[in-house]
């Protein structure tokens, strides 16, 4: 893990031995490739893991009680199915967002976008969901809607077709066709 990069890890609950695999509570993230003959050592305390369950996160094995947020000291297994790591720290989502979660400004309204807010992205720009609208007719553009970026702003498919047709008609009446090539 490099100092500047950020990693989002999914916590994987595994049985620590083959006997406990049958008694394990159901979990969609459980890995089935556990080799009971290989010893597992906790990345947190360095001790051998002989507990009923262990966690696999950030490319290491952990006792369930050893994988904690570096800021709030909460046990990450109790918080949710994921954790974040950056600059050598393992963090819960809340603390990760507090420390590193500045999303920047909305390309439409120039207001700050909170790190935990959903955004719409087009090219390299980020928008509040409510600000991602067609610049011609001002209808909201939702995920899956077709649009085109015209002069750096989103334009819905319907308005783009109208713009394209009117631009072509105007250019034809001036003796210009698409591509701004003069017609003799």
mmCIF file with all atom_site columns, C-alpha atoms in Angstrom:
data_model
loop_
_atom_site.group_PDB
_atom_site.id
_atom_site.type_symbol
_atom_site.label_atom_id
_atom_site.label_alt_id
_atom_site.label_comp_id
_atom_site.label_asym_id
_atom_site.label_entity_id
_atom_site.label_seq_id
_atom_site.pdbx_PDB_ins_code
_atom_site.Cartn_x
_atom_site.Cartn_y
_atom_site.Cartn_z
_atom_site.occupancy
_atom_site.B_iso_or_equiv
_atom_site.pdbx_formal_charge
_atom_site.auth_seq_id
_atom_site.auth_comp_id
_atom_site.auth_asym_id
_atom_site.auth_atom_id
_atom_site.pdbx_PDB_model_num
ATOM 1   C CA . UNK A 1 1   ? 0.000   0.000   0.000   1.00 0.00 ? 1   UNK A CA 1
ATOM 2   C CA . UNK A 1 2   ? 1.521   3.344   -1.004  1.00 0.00 ? 2   UNK A CA 1
ATOM 3   C CA . UNK A 1 3   ? 1.278   6.386   1.215   1.00 0.00 ? 3   UNK A CA 1
ATOM 4   C CA . UNK A 1 4   ? -0.879  8.510   -1.073  1.00 0.00 ? 4   UNK A CA 1
ATOM 5   C CA . UNK A 1 5   ? -3.200  5.886   -2.476  1.00 0.00 ? 5   UNK A CA 1
ATOM 6   C CA . UNK A 1 6   ? -6.539  5.000   -1.023  1.00 0.00 ? 6   UNK A CA 1
ATOM 7   C CA . UNK A 1 7   ? -7.960  1.502   -0.703  1.00 0.00 ? 7   UNK A CA 1
ATOM 8   C CA . UNK A 1 8   ? -11.517 0.409   -0.088  1.00 0.00 ? 8   UNK A CA 1
ATOM 9   C CA . UNK A 1 9   ? -11.682 -3.133  1.283   1.00 0.00 ? 9   UNK A CA 1
ATOM 10  C CA . UNK A 1 10  ? -14.558 -5.499  1.789   1.00 0.00 ? 10  UNK A CA 1
ATOM 11  C CA . UNK A 1 11  ? -14.447 -7.328  5.109   1.00 0.00 ? 11  UNK A CA 1
ATOM 12  C CA . UNK A 1 12  ? -14.538 -11.081 4.548   1.00 0.00 ? 12  UNK A CA 1
ATOM 13  C CA . UNK A 1 13  ? -15.614 -13.278 7.449   1.00 0.00 ? 13  UNK A CA 1
ATOM 14  C CA . UNK A 1 14  ? -13.901 -16.669 7.340   1.00 0.00 ? 14  UNK A CA 1
ATOM 15  C CA . UNK A 1 15  ? -13.970 -19.577 9.734   1.00 0.00 ? 15  UNK A CA 1
ATOM 16  C CA . UNK A 1 16  ? -10.603 -20.012 11.415  1.00 0.00 ? 16  UNK A CA 1
ATOM 17  C CA . UNK A 1 17  ? -10.777 -23.825 11.113  1.00 0.00 ? 17  UNK A CA 1
ATOM 18  C CA . UNK A 1 18  ? -12.622 -26.415 9.076   1.00 0.00 ? 18  UNK A CA 1
ATOM 19  C CA . UNK A 1 19  ? -14.737 -27.517 12.074  1.00 0.00 ? 19  UNK A CA 1
ATOM 20  C CA . UNK A 1 20  ? -16.244 -24.082 12.531  1.00 0.00 ? 20  UNK A CA 1
ATOM 21  C CA . UNK A 1 21  ? -17.011 -23.699 8.816   1.00 0.00 ? 21  UNK A CA 1
ATOM 22  C CA . UNK A 1 22  ? -20.258 -25.682 9.216   1.00 0.00 ? 22  UNK A CA 1
ATOM 23  C CA . UNK A 1 23  ? -21.364 -23.667 12.246  1.00 0.00 ? 23  UNK A CA 1
ATOM 24  C CA . UNK A 1 24  ? -20.581 -20.312 10.693  1.00 0.00 ? 24  UNK A CA 1
ATOM 25  C CA . UNK A 1 25  ? -23.425 -17.820 10.349  1.00 0.00 ? 25  UNK A CA 1
ATOM 26  C CA . UNK A 1 26  ? -24.400 -17.251 6.692   1.00 0.00 ? 26  UNK A CA 1
ATOM 27  C CA . UNK A 1 27  ? -22.577 -14.391 4.972   1.00 0.00 ? 27  UNK A CA 1
ATOM 28  C CA . UNK A 1 28  ? -22.406 -13.581 1.257   1.00 0.00 ? 28  UNK A CA 1
ATOM 29  C CA . UNK A 1 29  ? -18.808 -12.384 1.633   1.00 0.00 ? 29  UNK A CA 1
ATOM 30  C CA . UNK A 1 30  ? -17.493 -15.641 3.107   1.00 0.00 ? 30  UNK A CA 1
ATOM 31  C CA . UNK A 1 31  ? -14.471 -17.060 1.312   1.00 0.00 ? 31  UNK A CA 1
ATOM 32  C CA . UNK A 1 32  ? -14.620 -20.791 0.685   1.00 0.00 ? 32  UNK A CA 1
ATOM 33  C CA . UNK A 1 33  ? -10.948 -21.364 -0.050  1.00 0.00 ? 33  UNK A CA 1
ATOM 34  C CA . UNK A 1 34  ? -9.745  -21.668 3.546   1.00 0.00 ? 34  UNK A CA 1
ATOM 35  C CA . UNK A 1 35  ? -6.879  -24.122 4.027   1.00 0.00 ? 35  UNK A CA 1
ATOM 36  C CA . UNK A 1 36  ? -7.127  -25.332 7.643   1.00 0.00 ? 36  UNK A CA 1
ATOM 37  C CA . UNK A 1 37  ? -3.557  -26.637 7.704   1.00 0.00 ? 37  UNK A CA 1
ATOM 38  C CA . UNK A 1 38  ? -2.028  -23.185 7.127   1.00 0.00 ? 38  UNK A CA 1
ATOM 39  C CA . UNK A 1 39  ? -1.551  -20.972 10.177  1.00 0.00 ? 39  UNK A CA 1
ATOM 40  C CA . UNK A 1 40  ? -3.018  -17.469 10.021  1.00 0.00 ? 40  UNK A CA 1
ATOM 41  C CA . UNK A 1 41  ? -1.413  -14.598 11.896  1.00 0.00 ? 41  UNK A CA 1
ATOM 42  C CA . UNK A 1 42  ? -3.222  -11.395 12.823  1.00 0.00 ? 42  UNK A CA 1
ATOM 43  C CA . UNK A 1 43  ? -1.914  -8.245  11.136  1.00 0.00 ? 43  UNK A CA 1
ATOM 44  C CA . UNK A 1 44  ? -3.004  -6.243  14.188  1.00 0.00 ? 44  UNK A CA 1
ATOM 45  C CA . UNK A 1 45  ? -1.391  -8.096  17.083  1.00 0.00 ? 45  UNK A CA 1
ATOM 46  C CA . UNK A 1 46  ? 0.857   -10.586 15.302  1.00 0.00 ? 46  UNK A CA 1
ATOM 47  C CA . UNK A 1 47  ? -0.561  -13.583 17.196  1.00 0.00 ? 47  UNK A CA 1
ATOM 48  C CA . UNK A 1 48  ? -1.776  -16.792 15.629  1.00 0.00 ? 48  UNK A CA 1
ATOM 49  C CA . UNK A 1 49  ? -5.505  -16.746 14.922  1.00 0.00 ? 49  UNK A CA 1
ATOM 50  C CA . UNK A 1 50  ? -7.225  -19.619 16.736  1.00 0.00 ? 50  UNK A CA 1
ATOM 51  C CA . UNK A 1 51  ? -10.584 -17.869 17.182  1.00 0.00 ? 51  UNK A CA 1
ATOM 52  C CA . UNK A 1 52  ? -13.730 -19.296 15.632  1.00 0.00 ? 52  UNK A CA 1
ATOM 53  C CA . UNK A 1 53  ? -13.812 -16.472 13.029  1.00 0.00 ? 53  UNK A CA 1
ATOM 54  C CA . UNK A 1 54  ? -11.229 -14.230 11.430  1.00 0.00 ? 54  UNK A CA 1
ATOM 55  C CA . UNK A 1 55  ? -11.418 -11.289 9.050   1.00 0.00 ? 55  UNK A CA 1
ATOM 56  C CA . UNK A 1 56  ? -9.577  -10.720 5.799   1.00 0.00 ? 56  UNK A CA 1
ATOM 57  C CA . UNK A 1 57  ? -9.144  -7.036  4.924   1.00 0.00 ? 57  UNK A CA 1
ATOM 58  C CA . UNK A 1 58  ? -6.437  -4.839  3.389   1.00 0.00 ? 58  UNK A CA 1
ATOM 59  C CA . UNK A 1 59  ? -4.606  -7.967  2.149   1.00 0.00 ? 59  UNK A CA 1
ATOM 60  C CA . UNK A 1 60  ? -4.188  -9.352  5.689   1.00 0.00 ? 60  UNK A CA 1
ATOM 61  C CA . UNK A 1 61  ? -5.895  -11.586 8.230   1.00 0.00 ? 61  UNK A CA 1
ATOM 62  C CA . UNK A 1 62  ? -7.203  -10.117 11.498  1.00 0.00 ? 62  UNK A CA 1
ATOM 63  C CA . UNK A 1 63  ? -8.770  -11.233 14.745  1.00 0.00 ? 63  UNK A CA 1
ATOM 64  C CA . UNK A 1 64  ? -12.288 -9.824  14.749  1.00 0.00 ? 64  UNK A CA 1
ATOM 65  C CA . UNK A 1 65  ? -11.362 -7.668  17.757  1.00 0.00 ? 65  UNK A CA 1
ATOM 66  C CA . UNK A 1 66  ? -8.101  -6.365  16.248  1.00 0.00 ? 66  UNK A CA 1
ATOM 67  C CA . UNK A 1 67  ? -9.450  -4.739  13.074  1.00 0.00 ? 67  UNK A CA 1
ATOM 68  C CA . UNK A 1 68  ? -10.302 -1.265  14.370  1.00 0.00 ? 68  UNK A CA 1
ATOM 69  C CA . UNK A 1 69  ? -10.643 2.227   12.973  1.00 0.00 ? 69  UNK A CA 1
ATOM 70  C CA . UNK A 1 70  ? -7.451  4.212   13.582  1.00 0.00 ? 70  UNK A CA 1
ATOM 71  C CA . UNK A 1 71  ? -9.478  7.308   14.537  1.00 0.00 ? 71  UNK A CA 1
ATOM 72  C CA . UNK A 1 72  ? -12.509 6.239   16.560  1.00 0.00 ? 72  UNK A CA 1
ATOM 73  C CA . UNK A 1 73  ? -11.165 2.813   17.649  1.00 0.00 ? 73  UNK A CA 1
ATOM 74  C CA . UNK A 1 74  ? -14.465 1.149   16.661  1.00 0.00 ? 74  UNK A CA 1
ATOM 75  C CA . UNK A 1 75  ? -14.297 -2.528  15.732  1.00 0.00 ? 75  UNK A CA 1
ATOM 76  C CA . UNK A 1 76  ? -14.875 -2.507  11.981  1.00 0.00 ? 76  UNK A CA 1
ATOM 77  C CA . UNK A 1 77  ? -16.745 -5.817  11.937  1.00 0.00 ? 77  UNK A CA 1
ATOM 78  C CA . UNK A 1 78  ? -19.482 -4.124  14.036  1.00 0.00 ? 78  UNK A CA 1
ATOM 79  C CA . UNK A 1 79  ? -19.802 -1.086  11.743  1.00 0.00 ? 79  UNK A CA 1
ATOM 80  C CA . UNK A 1 80  ? -20.339 -2.634  8.336   1.00 0.00 ? 80  UNK A CA 1
ATOM 81  C CA . UNK A 1 81  ? -19.003 -4.812  5.546   1.00 0.00 ? 81  UNK A CA 1
ATOM 82  C CA . UNK A 1 82  ? -16.184 -2.497  4.442   1.00 0.00 ? 82  UNK A CA 1
ATOM 83  C CA . UNK A 1 83  ? -13.251 -0.420  5.592   1.00 0.00 ? 83  UNK A CA 1
ATOM 84  C CA . UNK A 1 84  ? -10.889 2.108   4.022   1.00 0.00 ? 84  UNK A CA 1
ATOM 85  C CA . UNK A 1 85  ? -7.136  2.489   4.187   1.00 0.00 ? 85  UNK A CA 1
ATOM 86  C CA . UNK A 1 86  ? -4.972  5.456   3.339   1.00 0.00 ? 86  UNK A CA 1
ATOM 87  C CA . UNK A 1 87  ? -1.591  6.707   4.545   1.00 0.00 ? 87  UNK A CA 1
ATOM 88  C CA . UNK A 1 88  ? -1.097  3.569   6.606   1.00 0.00 ? 88  UNK A CA 1
ATOM 89  C CA . UNK A 1 89  ? -4.374  4.009   8.524   1.00 0.00 ? 89  UNK A CA 1
ATOM 90  C CA . UNK A 1 90  ? -7.365  1.670   8.477   1.00 0.00 ? 90  UNK A CA 1
ATOM 91  C CA . UNK A 1 91  ? -10.558 3.679   8.852   1.00 0.00 ? 91  UNK A CA 1
ATOM 92  C CA . UNK A 1 92  ? -14.322 3.332   9.067   1.00 0.00 ? 92  UNK A CA 1
ATOM 93  C CA . UNK A 1 93  ? -16.295 5.108   6.332   1.00 0.00 ? 93  UNK A CA 1
ATOM 94  C CA . UNK A 1 94  ? -17.269 8.027   8.585   1.00 0.00 ? 94  UNK A CA 1
ATOM 95  C CA . UNK A 1 95  ? -13.687 8.832   9.599   1.00 0.00 ? 95  UNK A CA 1
ATOM 96  C CA . UNK A 1 96  ? -12.369 8.280   6.080   1.00 0.00 ? 96  UNK A CA 1
ATOM 97  C CA . UNK A 1 97  ? -14.844 10.865  4.778   1.00 0.00 ? 97  UNK A CA 1
ATOM 98  C CA . UNK A 1 98  ? -13.942 13.293  7.585   1.00 0.00 ? 98  UNK A CA 1
ATOM 99  C CA . UNK A 1 99  ? -10.240 13.071  6.785   1.00 0.00 ? 99  UNK A CA 1
ATOM 100 C CA . UNK A 1 100 ? -10.118 12.629  3.017   1.00 0.00 ? 100 UNK A CA 1
ATOM 101 C CA . UNK A 1 101 ? -13.606 13.151  1.665   1.00 0.00 ? 101 UNK A CA 1
ATOM 102 C CA . UNK A 1 102 ? -13.607 16.533  -0.034  1.00 0.00 ? 102 UNK A CA 1
ATOM 103 C CA . UNK A 1 103 ? -15.384 16.001  -3.363  1.00 0.00 ? 103 UNK A CA 1
ATOM 104 C CA . UNK A 1 104 ? -14.840 19.487  -4.750  1.00 0.00 ? 104 UNK A CA 1
ATOM 105 C CA . UNK A 1 105 ? -17.306 21.908  -6.254  1.00 0.00 ? 105 UNK A CA 1
ATOM 106 C CA . UNK A 1 106 ? -20.311 21.297  -8.477  1.00 0.00 ? 106 UNK A CA 1
ATOM 107 C CA . UNK A 1 107 ? -19.642 22.264  -12.110 1.00 0.00 ? 107 UNK A CA 1
ATOM 108 C CA . UNK A 1 108 ? -23.124 23.826  -12.407 1.00 0.00 ? 108 UNK A CA 1
ATOM 109 C CA . UNK A 1 109 ? -23.663 25.804  -9.180  1.00 0.00 ? 109 UNK A CA 1
ATOM 110 C CA . UNK A 1 110 ? -20.040 26.027  -7.917  1.00 0.00 ? 110 UNK A CA 1
ATOM 111 C CA . UNK A 1 111 ? -21.152 25.006  -4.397  1.00 0.00 ? 111 UNK A CA 1
ATOM 112 C CA . UNK A 1 112 ? -19.138 22.475  -2.395  1.00 0.00 ? 112 UNK A CA 1
ATOM 113 C CA . UNK A 1 113 ? -20.225 18.835  -2.779  1.00 0.00 ? 113 UNK A CA 1
ATOM 114 C CA . UNK A 1 114 ? -20.128 16.918  0.523   1.00 0.00 ? 114 UNK A CA 1
ATOM 115 C CA . UNK A 1 115 ? -18.041 13.746  0.266   1.00 0.00 ? 115 UNK A CA 1
ATOM 116 C CA . UNK A 1 116 ? -20.946 11.498  1.296   1.00 0.00 ? 116 UNK A CA 1
ATOM 117 C CA . UNK A 1 117 ? -23.359 12.932  -1.302  1.00 0.00 ? 117 UNK A CA 1
ATOM 118 C CA . UNK A 1 118 ? -24.105 11.136  -4.570  1.00 0.00 ? 118 UNK A CA 1
ATOM 119 C CA . UNK A 1 119 ? -22.838 12.940  -7.636  1.00 0.00 ? 119 UNK A CA 1
ATOM 120 C CA . UNK A 1 120 ? -23.321 12.786  -11.384 1.00 0.00 ? 120 UNK A CA 1
ATOM 121 C CA . UNK A 1 121 ? -20.118 12.822  -13.421 1.00 0.00 ? 121 UNK A CA 1
ATOM 122 C CA . UNK A 1 122 ? -19.635 13.906  -17.014 1.00 0.00 ? 122 UNK A CA 1
ATOM 123 C CA . UNK A 1 123 ? -16.178 14.068  -18.555 1.00 0.00 ? 123 UNK A CA 1
ATOM 124 C CA . UNK A 1 124 ? -14.015 15.241  -15.659 1.00 0.00 ? 124 UNK A CA 1
ATOM 125 C CA . UNK A 1 125 ? -16.721 17.314  -13.958 1.00 0.00 ? 125 UNK A CA 1
ATOM 126 C CA . UNK A 1 126 ? -18.848 16.476  -10.906 1.00 0.00 ? 126 UNK A CA 1
ATOM 127 C CA . UNK A 1 127 ? -22.411 17.741  -10.375 1.00 0.00 ? 127 UNK A CA 1
ATOM 128 C CA . UNK A 1 128 ? -24.940 17.621  -7.550  1.00 0.00 ? 128 UNK A CA 1
ATOM 129 C CA . UNK A 1 129 ? -27.673 15.223  -8.693  1.00 0.00 ? 129 UNK A CA 1
ATOM 130 C CA . UNK A 1 130 ? -30.190 18.102  -8.662  1.00 0.00 ? 130 UNK A CA 1
ATOM 131 C CA . UNK A 1 131 ? -27.832 20.287  -10.754 1.00 0.00 ? 131 UNK A CA 1
ATOM 132 C CA . UNK A 1 132 ? -27.247 17.754  -13.528 1.00 0.00 ? 132 UNK A CA 1
ATOM 133 C CA . UNK A 1 133 ? -29.839 19.133  -15.946 1.00 0.00 ? 133 UNK A CA 1
ATOM 134 C CA . UNK A 1 134 ? -30.102 19.797  -19.652 1.00 0.00 ? 134 UNK A CA 1
ATOM 135 C CA . UNK A 1 135 ? -28.667 23.251  -20.290 1.00 0.00 ? 135 UNK A CA 1
ATOM 136 C CA . UNK A 1 136 ? -31.329 23.905  -22.945 1.00 0.00 ? 136 UNK A CA 1
ATOM 137 C CA . UNK A 1 137 ? -34.669 22.674  -21.526 1.00 0.00 ? 137 UNK A CA 1
ATOM 138 C CA . UNK A 1 138 ? -33.574 22.349  -17.848 1.00 0.00 ? 138 UNK A CA 1
ATOM 139 C CA . UNK A 1 139 ? -35.048 18.871  -17.301 1.00 0.00 ? 139 UNK A CA 1
ATOM 140 C CA . UNK A 1 140 ? -33.114 16.677  -14.830 1.00 0.00 ? 140 UNK A CA 1
ATOM 141 C CA . UNK A 1 141 ? -30.809 14.096  -16.393 1.00 0.00 ? 141 UNK A CA 1
ATOM 142 C CA . UNK A 1 142 ? -30.961 10.789  -14.538 1.00 0.00 ? 142 UNK A CA 1
ATOM 143 C CA . UNK A 1 143 ? -28.590 7.817   -14.634 1.00 0.00 ? 143 UNK A CA 1
ATOM 144 C CA . UNK A 1 144 ? -29.147 6.029   -17.934 1.00 0.00 ? 144 UNK A CA 1
ATOM 145 C CA . UNK A 1 145 ? -30.466 9.115   -19.755 1.00 0.00 ? 145 UNK A CA 1
ATOM 146 C CA . UNK A 1 146 ? -28.696 9.880   -23.011 1.00 0.00 ? 146 UNK A CA 1
ATOM 147 C CA . UNK A 1 147 ? -27.076 13.289  -23.290 1.00 0.00 ? 147 UNK A CA 1
ATOM 148 C CA . UNK A 1 148 ? -24.234 15.087  -25.046 1.00 0.00 ? 148 UNK A CA 1
ATOM 149 C CA . UNK A 1 149 ? -21.801 17.645  -23.693 1.00 0.00 ? 149 UNK A CA 1
ATOM 150 C CA . UNK A 1 150 ? -22.096 20.840  -25.756 1.00 0.00 ? 150 UNK A CA 1
ATOM 151 C CA . UNK A 1 151 ? -19.663 23.639  -24.912 1.00 0.00 ? 151 UNK A CA 1
ATOM 152 C CA . UNK A 1 152 ? -18.976 21.926  -21.582 1.00 0.00 ? 152 UNK A CA 1
ATOM 153 C CA . UNK A 1 153 ? -22.635 21.617  -20.533 1.00 0.00 ? 153 UNK A CA 1
ATOM 154 C CA . UNK A 1 154 ? -24.997 18.620  -20.669 1.00 0.00 ? 154 UNK A CA 1
ATOM 155 C CA . UNK A 1 155 ? -27.720 18.661  -23.323 1.00 0.00 ? 155 UNK A CA 1
ATOM 156 C CA . UNK A 1 156 ? -30.444 15.988  -23.424 1.00 0.00 ? 156 UNK A CA 1
ATOM 157 C CA . UNK A 1 157 ? -30.754 13.774  -26.490 1.00 0.00 ? 157 UNK A CA 1
ATOM 158 C CA . UNK A 1 158 ? -33.959 15.476  -27.645 1.00 0.00 ? 158 UNK A CA 1
ATOM 159 C CA . UNK A 1 159 ? -32.500 18.992  -27.517 1.00 0.00 ? 159 UNK A CA 1
ATOM 160 C CA . UNK A 1 160 ? -29.231 17.839  -29.074 1.00 0.00 ? 160 UNK A CA 1
ATOM 161 C CA . UNK A 1 161 ? -31.162 16.473  -32.066 1.00 0.00 ? 161 UNK A CA 1
ATOM 162 C CA . UNK A 1 162 ? -33.019 19.796  -32.414 1.00 0.00 ? 162 UNK A CA 1
ATOM 163 C CA . UNK A 1 163 ? -29.774 21.785  -32.118 1.00 0.00 ? 163 UNK A CA 1
ATOM 164 C CA . UNK A 1 164 ? -28.040 19.575  -34.659 1.00 0.00 ? 164 UNK A CA 1
ATOM 165 C CA . UNK A 1 165 ? -30.880 19.872  -37.171 1.00 0.00 ? 165 UNK A CA 1
ATOM 166 C CA . UNK A 1 166 ? -31.184 23.656  -36.792 1.00 0.00 ? 166 UNK A CA 1
ATOM 167 C CA . UNK A 1 167 ? -27.407 24.132  -37.047 1.00 0.00 ? 167 UNK A CA 1
ATOM 168 C CA . UNK A 1 168 ? -27.261 22.013  -40.206 1.00 0.00 ? 168 UNK A CA 1
ATOM 169 C CA . UNK A 1 169 ? -30.192 23.937  -41.775 1.00 0.00 ? 169 UNK A CA 1
ATOM 170 C CA . UNK A 1 170 ? -28.598 27.301  -40.962 1.00 0.00 ? 170 UNK A CA 1
ATOM 171 C CA . UNK A 1 171 ? -25.255 26.172  -42.354 1.00 0.00 ? 171 UNK A CA 1
ATOM 172 C CA . UNK A 1 172 ? -26.874 24.828  -45.533 1.00 0.00 ? 172 UNK A CA 1
ATOM 173 C CA . UNK A 1 173 ? -28.582 28.181  -46.188 1.00 0.00 ? 173 UNK A CA 1
ATOM 174 C CA . UNK A 1 174 ? -25.158 29.873  -45.819 1.00 0.00 ? 174 UNK A CA 1
ATOM 175 C CA . UNK A 1 175 ? -23.487 27.410  -48.192 1.00 0.00 ? 175 UNK A CA 1
ATOM 176 C CA . UNK A 1 176 ? -21.764 25.595  -45.341 1.00 0.00 ? 176 UNK A CA 1
ATOM 177 C CA . UNK A 1 177 ? -22.142 21.946  -44.502 1.00 0.00 ? 177 UNK A CA 1
ATOM 178 C CA . UNK A 1 178 ? -21.169 19.964  -41.416 1.00 0.00 ? 178 UNK A CA 1
ATOM 179 C CA . UNK A 1 179 ? -17.500 20.405  -40.624 1.00 0.00 ? 179 UNK A CA 1
ATOM 180 C CA . UNK A 1 180 ? -17.572 24.067  -41.660 1.00 0.00 ? 180 UNK A CA 1
ATOM 181 C CA . UNK A 1 181 ? -16.376 23.273  -45.204 1.00 0.00 ? 181 UNK A CA 1
ATOM 182 C CA . UNK A 1 182 ? -17.475 25.839  -47.745 1.00 0.00 ? 182 UNK A CA 1
ATOM 183 C CA . UNK A 1 183 ? -19.660 24.503  -50.554 1.00 0.00 ? 183 UNK A CA 1
ATOM 184 C CA . UNK A 1 184 ? -18.952 26.141  -53.927 1.00 0.00 ? 184 UNK A CA 1
#
